[in-house]
Coordinates of C-alpha atoms in Angstrom, one line a residue:
M6 CA 11.8 -9.9 74.8
I7 CA 13.9 -12.0 72.4
G8 CA 12.0 -10.6 69.4
N9 CA 12.8 -7.1 70.4
S10 CA 16.4 -7.9 71.0
L11 CA 16.7 -9.5 67.5
A12 CA 14.9 -6.5 66.0
G13 CA 17.4 -4.2 67.7
I14 CA 20.4 -6.2 66.4
Y15 CA 19.1 -6.6 62.8
G16 CA 17.5 -3.2 62.6
T17 CA 20.9 -1.4 62.8
G18 CA 22.1 -2.4 59.3
A19 CA 21.3 -0.8 56.0
P20 CA 17.6 -0.9 55.2
P21 CA 16.5 -3.1 52.4
I22 CA 16.0 -1.6 49.0
P23 CA 12.2 -1.4 48.2
P24 CA 11.1 -2.8 44.8
S25 CA 10.0 0.7 43.8
S26 CA 13.7 1.7 43.8
F27 CA 14.4 -0.4 40.7
E28 CA 13.7 1.2 37.3
S29 CA 13.8 -0.9 34.1
I30 CA 16.3 0.6 31.6
A31 CA 16.5 -2.1 29.0
T32 CA 16.0 -5.8 28.3
I33 CA 17.9 -7.8 25.7
T34 CA 17.1 -11.3 24.5
P35 CA 20.1 -12.3 22.3
S36 CA 19.8 -14.7 19.4
G37 CA 22.7 -16.1 17.5
T38 CA 25.3 -13.9 19.1
A39 CA 27.9 -14.3 21.8
T40 CA 27.9 -10.6 22.7
I41 CA 25.3 -8.2 24.2
T42 CA 25.8 -4.6 25.0
F43 CA 23.7 -2.1 27.0
S44 CA 24.7 1.3 25.7
S45 CA 23.7 5.0 26.4
I46 CA 23.2 4.2 30.0
P47 CA 21.9 7.3 31.8
A48 CA 24.0 8.6 34.7
T49 CA 20.9 9.3 36.9
Y50 CA 20.9 6.3 39.3
K51 CA 23.0 5.3 42.3
S52 CA 23.9 1.9 40.9
L53 CA 22.9 -0.6 38.3
Q54 CA 21.6 -4.2 38.5
I55 CA 21.7 -6.8 35.8
R56 CA 19.5 -9.8 36.1
A57 CA 19.9 -12.7 33.6
I58 CA 18.7 -16.2 33.0
G59 CA 20.0 -18.4 30.2
R60 CA 22.2 -20.9 28.5
R61 CA 25.0 -21.0 26.0
D62 CA 24.8 -22.8 22.7
S63 CA 27.7 -25.1 23.3
A64 CA 28.3 -28.9 23.5
S65 CA 30.4 -28.4 26.6
T66 CA 28.8 -28.7 30.1
G67 CA 29.4 -25.1 31.1
G68 CA 31.0 -21.9 30.3
S69 CA 31.1 -18.3 31.5
A70 CA 30.1 -14.8 30.4
N71 CA 32.5 -11.9 31.0
L72 CA 31.7 -8.3 31.6
R73 CA 33.5 -5.2 30.2
F74 CA 32.7 -1.5 30.6
N75 CA 32.8 1.3 28.0
G76 CA 34.5 -1.0 25.5
D77 CA 37.6 -1.2 27.6
T78 CA 39.6 -4.3 26.6
G79 CA 42.8 -3.3 28.5
S80 CA 44.1 -5.1 31.6
N81 CA 42.2 -2.8 33.9
Y82 CA 40.1 -5.4 35.7
A83 CA 40.5 -7.6 38.8
K84 CA 38.2 -10.4 39.9
H85 CA 37.5 -12.8 42.7
Q86 CA 35.2 -15.8 43.0
L87 CA 33.9 -18.2 45.6
R88 CA 32.3 -21.5 44.3
G89 CA 30.4 -24.2 46.0
N90 CA 28.9 -27.3 44.4
G91 CA 27.4 -29.2 47.4
S92 CA 30.5 -31.3 48.0
A93 CA 33.5 -28.9 47.7
A94 CA 34.3 -25.2 47.8
S95 CA 36.9 -23.2 46.1
A96 CA 38.1 -19.6 45.8
G97 CA 40.3 -17.7 43.4
G98 CA 41.2 -14.3 42.1
S99 CA 43.3 -12.5 39.6
A100 CA 44.5 -9.0 38.7
S101 CA 45.4 -7.4 35.4
Q102 CA 42.5 -9.0 33.6
S103 CA 40.8 -7.8 30.4
Q104 CA 37.3 -8.5 31.8
I105 CA 35.4 -9.5 35.0
E106 CA 34.0 -13.1 34.9
C107 CA 30.6 -13.0 36.5
F108 CA 28.1 -15.5 35.0
E109 CA 28.6 -19.3 34.8
F110 CA 26.2 -21.3 32.6
A111 CA 25.0 -24.9 32.8
G112 CA 25.9 -25.3 29.1
G113 CA 23.8 -26.4 26.2
D114 CA 24.7 -30.1 25.8
A115 CA 22.0 -32.8 25.7
S116 CA 22.6 -33.8 29.4
V117 CA 21.4 -30.4 30.6
N118 CA 18.7 -29.5 28.1
N119 CA 16.4 -26.8 29.5
M120 CA 18.7 -26.1 32.5
V121 CA 19.7 -22.5 32.9
G122 CA 22.0 -20.3 34.9
V123 CA 20.7 -17.3 36.8
L124 CA 22.5 -14.1 37.7
V125 CA 22.0 -11.0 39.8
C126 CA 24.9 -8.5 39.3
D127 CA 25.3 -5.1 40.9
V128 CA 27.5 -2.4 39.5
L129 CA 28.0 0.1 42.4
D130 CA 28.6 3.9 41.9
Y131 CA 28.7 3.4 38.1
A132 CA 28.3 7.2 37.4
S133 CA 31.1 8.3 39.7
T134 CA 34.1 10.0 38.1
T135 CA 36.3 9.9 41.3
K136 CA 36.6 6.2 42.1
Y137 CA 37.0 2.7 40.6
K138 CA 33.8 0.7 39.9
T139 CA 33.0 -2.3 42.0
V140 CA 30.9 -5.3 40.8
R141 CA 29.3 -8.0 42.9
A142 CA 27.4 -10.9 41.5
F143 CA 25.5 -14.0 42.7
N144 CA 25.1 -16.8 40.1
G145 CA 24.1 -20.4 40.1
F146 CA 22.9 -23.3 38.0
D147 CA 21.9 -26.9 38.3
R148 CA 23.1 -29.7 36.1
N149 CA 21.0 -32.6 37.2
T150 CA 22.3 -32.3 40.9
A151 CA 25.8 -31.3 39.8
G152 CA 25.4 -27.6 39.7
S153 CA 27.3 -24.8 41.4
V154 CA 26.7 -21.5 43.2
Y155 CA 29.1 -18.6 42.7
L156 CA 29.8 -15.3 44.4
F157 CA 31.8 -13.0 42.2
S158 CA 33.3 -9.6 42.9
G159 CA 35.4 -7.4 40.7
V160 CA 36.7 -4.0 40.1
W161 CA 37.2 -1.9 36.9
M162 CA 40.2 0.3 37.6
S163 CA 39.0 3.4 35.9
T164 CA 37.4 6.6 37.2
A165 CA 35.3 7.0 34.0
A166 CA 31.6 7.0 34.4
I167 CA 30.1 3.8 32.9
N168 CA 27.9 4.5 29.9
S169 CA 27.9 1.0 28.4
L170 CA 28.5 -2.6 29.5
T171 CA 29.0 -5.7 27.5
F172 CA 28.6 -9.4 28.3
Y173 CA 30.3 -11.8 26.0
T174 CA 30.9 -15.5 26.0
S175 CA 32.8 -18.0 23.7
A176 CA 29.5 -19.6 22.4
N177 CA 26.3 -18.0 21.3
Y178 CA 23.6 -17.3 23.9
L179 CA 20.7 -19.7 23.9
T180 CA 17.3 -18.9 25.5
T181 CA 18.9 -16.1 27.4
T182 CA 17.5 -12.8 28.7
F183 CA 19.5 -9.9 30.2
A184 CA 17.6 -7.1 32.0
L185 CA 19.3 -3.9 33.1
Y186 CA 17.8 -1.8 36.0
G187 CA 18.8 1.5 37.6
V188 CA 18.7 1.6 41.4
N189 CA 17.6 4.8 43.0

């Protein structure tokens, strides 16, 4: 009886997206660069998903990668974040930004060799020409038990369809892979 009740409660939400709904568009493994761009993105999917794993070539213990659409560097973005590190939580947000922060790295210093950050980032309704574009991202990394988990959200305040997206950071990517998928 309890199982049927739970199935009734949880069965009322949106159904999960089956793996067959994801179609690989492109994969980039940057080397010696701080910027990667996916361009000529077809407008044939419901949404986009970016999956990434990697580090930055930096002596600092961390750093972030930011996201821009269609080469837009204006103050047309807003972002929010929730962060937890096992002992504290924080939240923040800002408007009138020139990018959406959505990928934190463990860093490339010697204390965190071979430790990477991971990212799953969804860009919803990217091909729409009637509404702003929403981004949600889940990201985390470990730094020898001092890592963090992030939830990011953001909006690009433009009704233009997205045909390119760029991730950039202040230090070169190191052992990093970005994969772009279309979601049917």
